[in-house]
XYZ file of C-alpha atoms in Angstrom:
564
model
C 0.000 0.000 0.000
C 0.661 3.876 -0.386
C 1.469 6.299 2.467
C 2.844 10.055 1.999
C 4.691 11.326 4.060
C 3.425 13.848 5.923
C 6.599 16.409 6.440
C 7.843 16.059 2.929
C 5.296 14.625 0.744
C 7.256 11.865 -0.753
C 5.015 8.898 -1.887
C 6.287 5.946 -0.006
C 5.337 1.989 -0.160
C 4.664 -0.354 2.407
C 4.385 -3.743 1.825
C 2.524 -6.833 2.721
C 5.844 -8.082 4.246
C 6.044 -4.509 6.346
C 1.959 -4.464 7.067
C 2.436 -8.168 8.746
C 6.091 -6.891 10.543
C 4.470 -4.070 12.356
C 1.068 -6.352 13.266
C 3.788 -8.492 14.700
C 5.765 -5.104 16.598
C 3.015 -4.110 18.654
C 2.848 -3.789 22.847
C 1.264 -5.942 24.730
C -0.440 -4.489 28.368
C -2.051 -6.486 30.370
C -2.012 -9.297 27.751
C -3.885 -6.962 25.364
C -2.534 -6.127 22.628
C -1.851 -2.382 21.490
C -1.898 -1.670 17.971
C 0.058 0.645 16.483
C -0.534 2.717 13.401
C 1.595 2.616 10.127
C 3.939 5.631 10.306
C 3.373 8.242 8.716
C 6.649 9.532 7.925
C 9.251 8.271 5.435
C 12.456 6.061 6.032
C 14.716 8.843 6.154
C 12.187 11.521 7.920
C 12.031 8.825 10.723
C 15.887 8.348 11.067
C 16.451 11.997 10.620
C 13.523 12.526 13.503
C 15.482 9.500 15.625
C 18.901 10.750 15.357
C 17.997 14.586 16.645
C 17.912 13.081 19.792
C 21.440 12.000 19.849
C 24.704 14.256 19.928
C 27.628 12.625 19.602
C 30.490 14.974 18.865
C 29.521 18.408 20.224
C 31.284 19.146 23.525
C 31.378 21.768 26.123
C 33.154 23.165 29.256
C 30.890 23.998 31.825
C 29.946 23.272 35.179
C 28.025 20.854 37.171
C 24.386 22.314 38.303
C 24.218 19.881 41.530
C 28.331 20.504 42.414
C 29.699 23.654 40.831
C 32.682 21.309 39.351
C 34.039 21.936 35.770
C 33.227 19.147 33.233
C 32.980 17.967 29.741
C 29.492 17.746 28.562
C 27.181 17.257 25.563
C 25.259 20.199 26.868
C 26.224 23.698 26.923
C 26.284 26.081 29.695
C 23.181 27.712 28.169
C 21.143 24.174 27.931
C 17.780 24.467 29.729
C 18.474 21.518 31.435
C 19.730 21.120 35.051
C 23.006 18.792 33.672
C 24.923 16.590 36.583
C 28.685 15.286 36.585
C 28.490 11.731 35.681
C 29.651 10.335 39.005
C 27.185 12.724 41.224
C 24.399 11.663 38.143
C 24.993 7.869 39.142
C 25.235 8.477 43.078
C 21.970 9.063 43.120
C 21.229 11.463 45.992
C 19.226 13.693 44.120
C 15.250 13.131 43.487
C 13.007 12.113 40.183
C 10.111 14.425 39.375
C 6.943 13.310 39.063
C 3.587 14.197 37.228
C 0.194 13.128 37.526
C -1.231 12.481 34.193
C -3.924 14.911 32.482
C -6.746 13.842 30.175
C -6.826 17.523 29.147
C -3.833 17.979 27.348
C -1.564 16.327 24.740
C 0.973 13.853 26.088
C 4.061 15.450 24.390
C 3.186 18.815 26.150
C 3.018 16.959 29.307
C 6.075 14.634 28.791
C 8.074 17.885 27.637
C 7.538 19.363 30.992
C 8.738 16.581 32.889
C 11.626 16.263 30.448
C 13.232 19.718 31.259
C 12.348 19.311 35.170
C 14.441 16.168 35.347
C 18.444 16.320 36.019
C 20.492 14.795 32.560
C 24.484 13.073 32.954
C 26.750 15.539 31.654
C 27.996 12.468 28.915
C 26.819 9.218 27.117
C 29.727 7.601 28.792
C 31.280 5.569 31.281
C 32.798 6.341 34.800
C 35.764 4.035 33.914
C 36.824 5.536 30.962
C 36.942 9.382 32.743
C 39.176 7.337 35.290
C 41.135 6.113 32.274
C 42.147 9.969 31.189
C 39.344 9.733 28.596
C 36.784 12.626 29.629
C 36.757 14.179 26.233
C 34.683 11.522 24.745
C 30.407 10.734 24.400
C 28.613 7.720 23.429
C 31.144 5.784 24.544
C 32.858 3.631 27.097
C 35.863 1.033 28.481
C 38.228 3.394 26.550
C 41.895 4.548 28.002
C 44.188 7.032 26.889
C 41.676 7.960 24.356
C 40.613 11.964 23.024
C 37.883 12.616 21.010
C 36.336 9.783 20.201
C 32.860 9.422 20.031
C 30.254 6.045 19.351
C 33.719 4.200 20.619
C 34.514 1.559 22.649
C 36.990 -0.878 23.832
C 39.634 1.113 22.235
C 43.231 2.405 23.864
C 45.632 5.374 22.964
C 43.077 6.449 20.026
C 42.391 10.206 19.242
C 39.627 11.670 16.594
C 37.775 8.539 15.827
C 33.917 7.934 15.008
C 33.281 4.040 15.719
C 36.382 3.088 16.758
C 36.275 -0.624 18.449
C 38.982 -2.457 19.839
C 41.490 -0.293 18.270
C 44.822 0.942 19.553
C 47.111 3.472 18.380
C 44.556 4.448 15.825
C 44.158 8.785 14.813
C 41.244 9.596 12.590
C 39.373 7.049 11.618
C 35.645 6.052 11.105
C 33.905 2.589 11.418
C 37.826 1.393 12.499
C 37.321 -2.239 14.225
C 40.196 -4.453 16.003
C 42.691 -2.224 13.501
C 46.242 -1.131 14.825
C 48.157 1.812 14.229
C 45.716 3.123 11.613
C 45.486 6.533 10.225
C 42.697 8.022 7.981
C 40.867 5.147 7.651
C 37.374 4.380 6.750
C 35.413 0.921 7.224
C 38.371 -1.038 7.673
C 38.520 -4.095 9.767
C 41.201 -6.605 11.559
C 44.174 -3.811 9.879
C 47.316 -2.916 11.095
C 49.919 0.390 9.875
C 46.945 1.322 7.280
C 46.987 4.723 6.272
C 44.572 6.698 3.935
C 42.639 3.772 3.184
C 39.105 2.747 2.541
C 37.045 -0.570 3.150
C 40.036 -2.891 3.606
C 40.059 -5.932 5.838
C 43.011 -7.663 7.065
C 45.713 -5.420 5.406
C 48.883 -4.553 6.933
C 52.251 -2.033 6.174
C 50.303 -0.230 3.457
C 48.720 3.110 1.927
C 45.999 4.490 -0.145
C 44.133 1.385 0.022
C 40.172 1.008 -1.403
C 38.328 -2.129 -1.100
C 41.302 -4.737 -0.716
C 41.431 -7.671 1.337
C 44.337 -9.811 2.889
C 47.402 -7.955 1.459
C 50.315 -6.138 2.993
C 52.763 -4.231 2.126
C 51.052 -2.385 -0.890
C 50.607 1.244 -2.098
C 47.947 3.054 -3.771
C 46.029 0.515 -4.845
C 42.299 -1.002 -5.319
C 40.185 -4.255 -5.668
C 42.956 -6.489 -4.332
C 42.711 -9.829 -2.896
C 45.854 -11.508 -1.324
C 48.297 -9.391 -2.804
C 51.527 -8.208 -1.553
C 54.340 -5.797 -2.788
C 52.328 -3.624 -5.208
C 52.209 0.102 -6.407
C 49.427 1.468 -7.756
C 48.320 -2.913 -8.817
C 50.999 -2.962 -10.461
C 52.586 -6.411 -9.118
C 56.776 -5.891 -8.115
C 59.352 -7.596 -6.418
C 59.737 -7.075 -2.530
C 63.537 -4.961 -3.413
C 61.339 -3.128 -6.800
C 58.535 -2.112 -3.768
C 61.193 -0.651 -1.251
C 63.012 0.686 -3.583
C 59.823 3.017 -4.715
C 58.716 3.599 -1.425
C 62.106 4.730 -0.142
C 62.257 7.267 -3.226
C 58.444 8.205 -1.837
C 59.633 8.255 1.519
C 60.428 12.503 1.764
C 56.879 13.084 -0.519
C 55.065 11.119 2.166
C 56.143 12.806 5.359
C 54.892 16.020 3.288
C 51.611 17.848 2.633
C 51.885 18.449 -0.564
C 53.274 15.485 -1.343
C 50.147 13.665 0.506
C 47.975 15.637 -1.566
C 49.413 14.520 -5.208
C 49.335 10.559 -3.928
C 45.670 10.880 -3.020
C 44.960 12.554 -6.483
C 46.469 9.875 -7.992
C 44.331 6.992 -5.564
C 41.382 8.480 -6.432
C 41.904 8.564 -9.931
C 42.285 5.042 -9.666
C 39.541 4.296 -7.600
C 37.141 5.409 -10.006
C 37.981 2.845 -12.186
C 37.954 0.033 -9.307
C 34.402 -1.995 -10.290
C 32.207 -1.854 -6.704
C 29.704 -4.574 -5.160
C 26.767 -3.425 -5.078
C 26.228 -3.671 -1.467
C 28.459 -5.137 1.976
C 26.733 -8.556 2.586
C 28.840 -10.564 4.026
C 27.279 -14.288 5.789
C 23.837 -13.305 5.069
C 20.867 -14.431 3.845
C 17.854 -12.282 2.585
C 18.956 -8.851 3.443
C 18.838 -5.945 1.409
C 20.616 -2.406 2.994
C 24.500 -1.645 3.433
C 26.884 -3.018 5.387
C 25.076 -5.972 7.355
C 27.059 -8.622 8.628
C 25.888 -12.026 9.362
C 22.122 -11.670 9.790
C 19.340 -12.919 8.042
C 15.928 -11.202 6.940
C 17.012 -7.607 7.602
C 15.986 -4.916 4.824
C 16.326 -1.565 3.964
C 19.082 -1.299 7.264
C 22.300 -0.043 7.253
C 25.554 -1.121 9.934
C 23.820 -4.040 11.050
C 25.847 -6.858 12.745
C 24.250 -10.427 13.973
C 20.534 -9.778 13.610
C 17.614 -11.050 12.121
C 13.686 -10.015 11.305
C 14.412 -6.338 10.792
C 13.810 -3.833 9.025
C 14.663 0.135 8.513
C 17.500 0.083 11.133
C 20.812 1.677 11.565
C 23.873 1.007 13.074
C 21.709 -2.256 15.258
C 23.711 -5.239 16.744
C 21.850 -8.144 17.771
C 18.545 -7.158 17.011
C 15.628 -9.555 16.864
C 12.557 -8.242 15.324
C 12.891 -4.894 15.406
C 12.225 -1.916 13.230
C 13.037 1.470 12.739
C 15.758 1.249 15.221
C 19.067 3.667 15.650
C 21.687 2.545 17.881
C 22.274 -0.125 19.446
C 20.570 -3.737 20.477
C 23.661 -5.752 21.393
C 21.288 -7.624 22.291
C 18.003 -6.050 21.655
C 14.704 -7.479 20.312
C 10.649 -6.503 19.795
C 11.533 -2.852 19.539
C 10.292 -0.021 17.349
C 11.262 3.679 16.966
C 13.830 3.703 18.993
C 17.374 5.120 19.222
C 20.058 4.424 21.692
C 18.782 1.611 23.203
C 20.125 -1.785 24.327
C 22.110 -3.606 26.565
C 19.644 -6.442 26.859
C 16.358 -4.456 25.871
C 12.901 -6.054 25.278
C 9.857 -4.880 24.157
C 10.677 -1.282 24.054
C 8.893 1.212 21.728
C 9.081 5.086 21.127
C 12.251 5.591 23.694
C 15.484 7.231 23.518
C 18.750 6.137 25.589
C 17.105 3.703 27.932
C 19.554 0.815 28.714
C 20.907 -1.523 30.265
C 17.807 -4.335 31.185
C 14.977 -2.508 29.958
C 11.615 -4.092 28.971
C 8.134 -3.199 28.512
C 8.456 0.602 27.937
C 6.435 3.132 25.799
C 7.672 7.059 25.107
C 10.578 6.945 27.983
C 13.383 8.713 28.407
C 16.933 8.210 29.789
C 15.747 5.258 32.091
C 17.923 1.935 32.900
C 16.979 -1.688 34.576
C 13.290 -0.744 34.814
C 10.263 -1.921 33.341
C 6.562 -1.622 32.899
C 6.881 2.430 32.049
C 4.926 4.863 29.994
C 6.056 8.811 29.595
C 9.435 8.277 32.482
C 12.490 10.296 32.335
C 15.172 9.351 34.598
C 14.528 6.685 36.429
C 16.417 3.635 37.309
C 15.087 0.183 38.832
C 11.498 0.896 38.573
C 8.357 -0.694 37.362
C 4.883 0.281 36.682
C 5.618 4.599 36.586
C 3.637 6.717 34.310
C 5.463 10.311 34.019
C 7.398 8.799 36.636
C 4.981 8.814 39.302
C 4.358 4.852 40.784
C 1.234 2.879 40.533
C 0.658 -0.888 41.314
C 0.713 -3.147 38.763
C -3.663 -3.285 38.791
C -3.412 0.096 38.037
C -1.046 1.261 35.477
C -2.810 -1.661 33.201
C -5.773 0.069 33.885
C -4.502 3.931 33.249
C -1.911 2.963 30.249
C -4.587 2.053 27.763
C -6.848 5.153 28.455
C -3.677 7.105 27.801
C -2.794 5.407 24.627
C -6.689 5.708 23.593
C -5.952 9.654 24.483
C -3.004 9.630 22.248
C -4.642 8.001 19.511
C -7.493 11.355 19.482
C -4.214 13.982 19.484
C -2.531 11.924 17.019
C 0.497 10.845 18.916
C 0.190 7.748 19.063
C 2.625 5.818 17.102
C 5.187 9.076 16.616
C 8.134 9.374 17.707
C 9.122 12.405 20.223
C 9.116 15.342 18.231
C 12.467 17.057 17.220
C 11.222 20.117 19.272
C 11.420 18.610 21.904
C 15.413 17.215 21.932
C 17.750 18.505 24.283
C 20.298 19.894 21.681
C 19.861 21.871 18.652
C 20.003 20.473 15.135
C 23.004 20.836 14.139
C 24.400 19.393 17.380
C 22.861 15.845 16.652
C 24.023 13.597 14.308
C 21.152 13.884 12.078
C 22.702 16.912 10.695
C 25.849 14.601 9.733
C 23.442 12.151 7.780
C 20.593 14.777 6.768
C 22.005 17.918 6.518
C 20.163 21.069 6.749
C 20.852 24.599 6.622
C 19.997 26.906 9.017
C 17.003 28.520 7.730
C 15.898 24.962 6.550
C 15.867 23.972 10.355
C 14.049 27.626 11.878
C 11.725 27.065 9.078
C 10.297 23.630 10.162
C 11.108 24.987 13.959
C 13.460 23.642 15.342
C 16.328 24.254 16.942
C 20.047 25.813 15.794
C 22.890 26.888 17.343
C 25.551 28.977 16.230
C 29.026 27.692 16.283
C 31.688 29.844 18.596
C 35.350 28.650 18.655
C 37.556 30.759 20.851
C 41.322 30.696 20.619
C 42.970 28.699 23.030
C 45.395 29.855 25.434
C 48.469 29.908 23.102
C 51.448 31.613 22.180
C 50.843 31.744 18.720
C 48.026 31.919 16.177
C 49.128 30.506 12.637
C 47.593 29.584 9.524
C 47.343 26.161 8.229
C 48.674 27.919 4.473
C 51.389 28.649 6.683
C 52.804 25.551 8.324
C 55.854 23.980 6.989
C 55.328 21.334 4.361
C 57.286 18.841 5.742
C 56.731 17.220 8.819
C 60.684 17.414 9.903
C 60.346 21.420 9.932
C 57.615 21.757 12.087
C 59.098 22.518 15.521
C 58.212 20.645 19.139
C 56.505 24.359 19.741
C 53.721 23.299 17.727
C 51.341 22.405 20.695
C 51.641 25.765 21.593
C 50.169 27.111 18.386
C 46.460 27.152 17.369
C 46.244 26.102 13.626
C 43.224 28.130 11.604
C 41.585 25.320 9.378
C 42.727 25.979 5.908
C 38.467 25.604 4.895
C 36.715 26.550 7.913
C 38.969 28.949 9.444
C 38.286 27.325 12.728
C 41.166 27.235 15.151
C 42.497 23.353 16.856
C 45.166 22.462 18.476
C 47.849 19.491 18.202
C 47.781 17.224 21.092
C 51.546 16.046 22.498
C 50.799 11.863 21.581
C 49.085 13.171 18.381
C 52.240 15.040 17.237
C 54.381 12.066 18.217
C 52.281 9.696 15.903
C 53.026 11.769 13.292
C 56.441 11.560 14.043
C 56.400 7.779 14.331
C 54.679 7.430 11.421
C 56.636 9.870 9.226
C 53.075 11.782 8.433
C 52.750 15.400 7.793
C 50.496 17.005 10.782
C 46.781 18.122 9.313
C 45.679 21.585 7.968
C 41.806 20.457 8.533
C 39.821 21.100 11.966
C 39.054 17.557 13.486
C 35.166 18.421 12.583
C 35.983 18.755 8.693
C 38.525 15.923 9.044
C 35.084 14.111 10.274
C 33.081 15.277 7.901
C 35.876 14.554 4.709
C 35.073 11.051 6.227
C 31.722 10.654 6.166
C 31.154 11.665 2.209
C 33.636 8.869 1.128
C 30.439 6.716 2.379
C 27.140 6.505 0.231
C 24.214 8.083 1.991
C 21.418 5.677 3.560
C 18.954 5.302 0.583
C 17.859 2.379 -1.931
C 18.165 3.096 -5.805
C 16.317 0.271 -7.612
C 19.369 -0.521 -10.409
C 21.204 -2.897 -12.629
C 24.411 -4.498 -12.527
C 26.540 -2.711 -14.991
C 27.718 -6.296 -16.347
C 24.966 -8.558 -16.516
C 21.735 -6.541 -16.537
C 20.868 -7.912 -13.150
C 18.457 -6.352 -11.150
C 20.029 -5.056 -7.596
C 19.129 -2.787 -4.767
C 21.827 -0.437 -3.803
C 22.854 2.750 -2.497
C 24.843 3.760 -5.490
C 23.105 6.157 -7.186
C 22.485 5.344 -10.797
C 23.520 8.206 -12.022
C 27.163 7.729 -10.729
C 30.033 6.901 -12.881
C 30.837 3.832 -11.035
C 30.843 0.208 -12.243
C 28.511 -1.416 -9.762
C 27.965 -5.263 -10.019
C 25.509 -7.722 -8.989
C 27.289 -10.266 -6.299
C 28.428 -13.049 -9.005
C 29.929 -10.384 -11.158
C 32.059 -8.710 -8.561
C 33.443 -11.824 -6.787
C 33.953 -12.967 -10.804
C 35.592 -9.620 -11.018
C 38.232 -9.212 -7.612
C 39.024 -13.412 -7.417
């Protein structure tokens, strides 16, 4: 059947498979079971609504409401929230507010209310990895040594990273996993000394890698399998390859020089034939990047899952849909976004975890169950708004309220991007959807305007300005704020970032860590379907290449045809 959405008017289909998935997604109260409607937005319009709930990279200096103590925070000073340090947050001393529930108004102007009133943790993080010198860090955890990294975990003596796991030694790098001493890397797996490379797993000593898998000690090249000792795929001896790379050796530890070699990779990488999706050990899925799972569709970063459907970045899921972040494990949930840790039955809720089960429209809650409209809480059952019932009655009260929703036309919507706790363009949804500022005021929500000031330093210079090579740049460096060559925003170079340069014989950057980031995330094709054809055999595929792209993009059997 048909649906349009109803914030951008794009036609959308749902099928019999999705009409019988969402039957199946529906909560059950009192062993009655809840409908809920079709949605009424499209795929992306719910992710985009999902994700402008979480903030992931935006970070601030400002002080604890409950203790007056300086500390890193996804909330600025301004936020209207009452923000705790994360150990005081946990502690526990302070008190939950509560609301009775009221017939007479909607239940998102309610819920709003109780939202604000209720204290927030300064950081999606962990307590162990602030005692691990690894405060400057959100949505993530069991990090050491580590500086800002965000969606990370499990990772040691790593600095600028999106989705680093289990990685060491590891500077700029997005969807990095068990990798080693990597270095502009992007959706690489199992690597170690990889530099400027892109979808390569199991690849060792090399550079300016795209899409290879099993080979060391090659340079600037794409589409390899089990290769060793090439330049550019051209196939030489191990004295012809250190030979070249010796000569390369001065170009290399260069900016300019790093510039010309990555002209030169991406002139080859257009020529590199691409699979027309990442499906690796799976069986009747259709999305990007999904890993051993079976009967997922239209999802993107999903690992070990199976019966889903319009997810992103889900591990572990059992059937859920329209899910952000996370699972590991999580199963029966729907429109929800940072949520997991053993969740079950958990609908319309943002960053409830761990052990949480039974919940509809909650907020920031953890090993609870049996809630409706709850912000805060921890080890509770049967709350509505946070204030306690028996069991007799919430099953009583919970379908009256839903029955209420249902007449406002809440009901089955997510919370409302109004309604977030950060601006726009602090979220990640700006990352994926991007808007501009009068495209976010105009639809009402939230912006705020980026202010850098110049750190305490001796010396404000340039990027233009910087010495080329990375043996003239002087130890006084990490007293200098650099301006960003295309933002003109000023950074700083940390003292173990400048000595992995050194180490690694790498010029330091001329790009702010947020355009670094951003560089990053438009080597990656954007979350949407194109019904195509593979460029060889006429084959029909579903894939997020656009058609209109130069790329070759093959069906499965082509490509493997094609790289073995």
């Amino acid at each position: 059947m048909k649906q349009v959405c109803s914030a951008s008017g794009i036609e959308f289909e749902i099928s019999s498979e999705d009409l019988e998935f969402y039957k199946k997604i529906s909560p059950q109260i009192g062993g009655q079971v809840y409908e809920i409607p079709l949605p009424s937005f499209y795929f992306e319009e719910r992710v985009k609504r999902r994700l402008s709930w979480r903030n992931e990279r935006k970070l601030y200096l400002r002080k604890c409401d409950a203790t007056g103590v300086e500390i890193v925070s996804e909330y600025p000073a301004d936020s209207r929230f009452r923000v705790f340090d994360l150990r005081y947050y946990h502690e526990r001393k302070w008190q939950v507010p509560t609301q009775e529930f009221s017939f007479e108004r909607p239940f998102f102007e309610q819920f709003a209310e109780l939202l604000v009133a209720t204290p927030r943790a300064a950081c999606l993080t962990d307590i162990t990895s602030l005692e691990n010198n690894s405060a400057y860090q959100n949505a993530a955890s069991r990090n050491k040594n580590c500086y800002l990294v965000f969606a990370t975990g499990d990772s040691e003596d790593c600095m600028y990273g999106e989705s680093f796991d289990y990685c060491k030694d590891s500077l700029d790098g997005l969807f990095v996993r068990k990798s080693e001493w990597c270095y502009e890397c992007v959706d690489c797996l199992s690597c170690y000394q990889l530099f400027f490379s892109q979808e390569c797993t199991s690849c060792a000593d090399s550079m300016f890698l795209f899409d290879c898998r099993n080979c060391n000690n090659c340079f600037g090249c794409s589409g390899l399998r089990g290769k060793s000792y090439c330049w550019f795929n051209e196939q030489l001896t191990p004295d012809e390859y250190k030979s070249r790379l010796r000569a390369a050796k001065e170009q290399l530890a260069s900016a300019s020089g790093i510039r010309l070699f990555w002209e030169k990779f991406e002139s080859l990488k257009k020529t590199t034939p691409r699979s027309f999706a990442h499906l690796e050990n799976c069986e009747d899925c259709s999305g990007d990047f999904i890993y051993n799972s079976k009967n997922v569709h239209h999802s993107f970063m999903v690992y070990d899952s199976e019966d889903c459907r319009y997810c992103v970045k889900l591990v572990k899921g059992k059937d859920c849909i329209d899910v952000s972040d996370w699972g590991d494990p999580g199963e029966m949930m729907r429109e929800c976004t940072t949520v997991g840790k053993n969740a079950y039955q958990v609908f319309f809720c943002n960053n409830c975890w761990p052990n949480c089960s039974q919940m509809l429209y909650c907020d920031s809650c953890s090993v609870s169950s049996n809630l409706f409209g709850c912000v805060g809480l921890k080890q509770a059952q049967y709350c509505i708004l946070n204030k306690q019932y028996n069991k007799e009655e919430y099953e009583v009260l919970v379908p009256k309220i839903i029955e209420h929703m249902r007449k406002t036309g809440e009901w089955g919507e997510f919370f409302p991007v109004e309604l977030s706790p950060f601006c726009y363009n602090e979220t990640i949804a700006q990352e994926y959807f991007p808007l501009t500022k009068e495209e976010a005021t105009q639809k009402g929500w939230k912006w705020r305007e980026e202010k850098d000031e110049i750190p305490n330093v001796t010396k404000v210079i340039p990027a233009s300005r910087l010495p080329d090579k990375l043996d003239d740049i002087p130890d006084d460096v990490l007293n200098w704020a650099i301006t960003c060559q295309e933002s003109g925003r000023p950074f700083k170079i940390q003292k173990a970032e400048l000595e992995f340069y050194r180490r690694m014989h790498l010029p330091i950057p001329r790009l702010h860590p947020d355009v670094r980031h951003a560089h990053r995330m438009a080597k990656r094709n954007p979350q949407y379907l194109w019904q195509s054809n593979c460029n060889k055999c006429g084959t029909n595929i579903t894939t997020n290449y656009d058609p209109a792209r130069s790329e070759q993009v093959l069906c499965e059997i082509c490509y493997q045809a094609t790289v073995y």
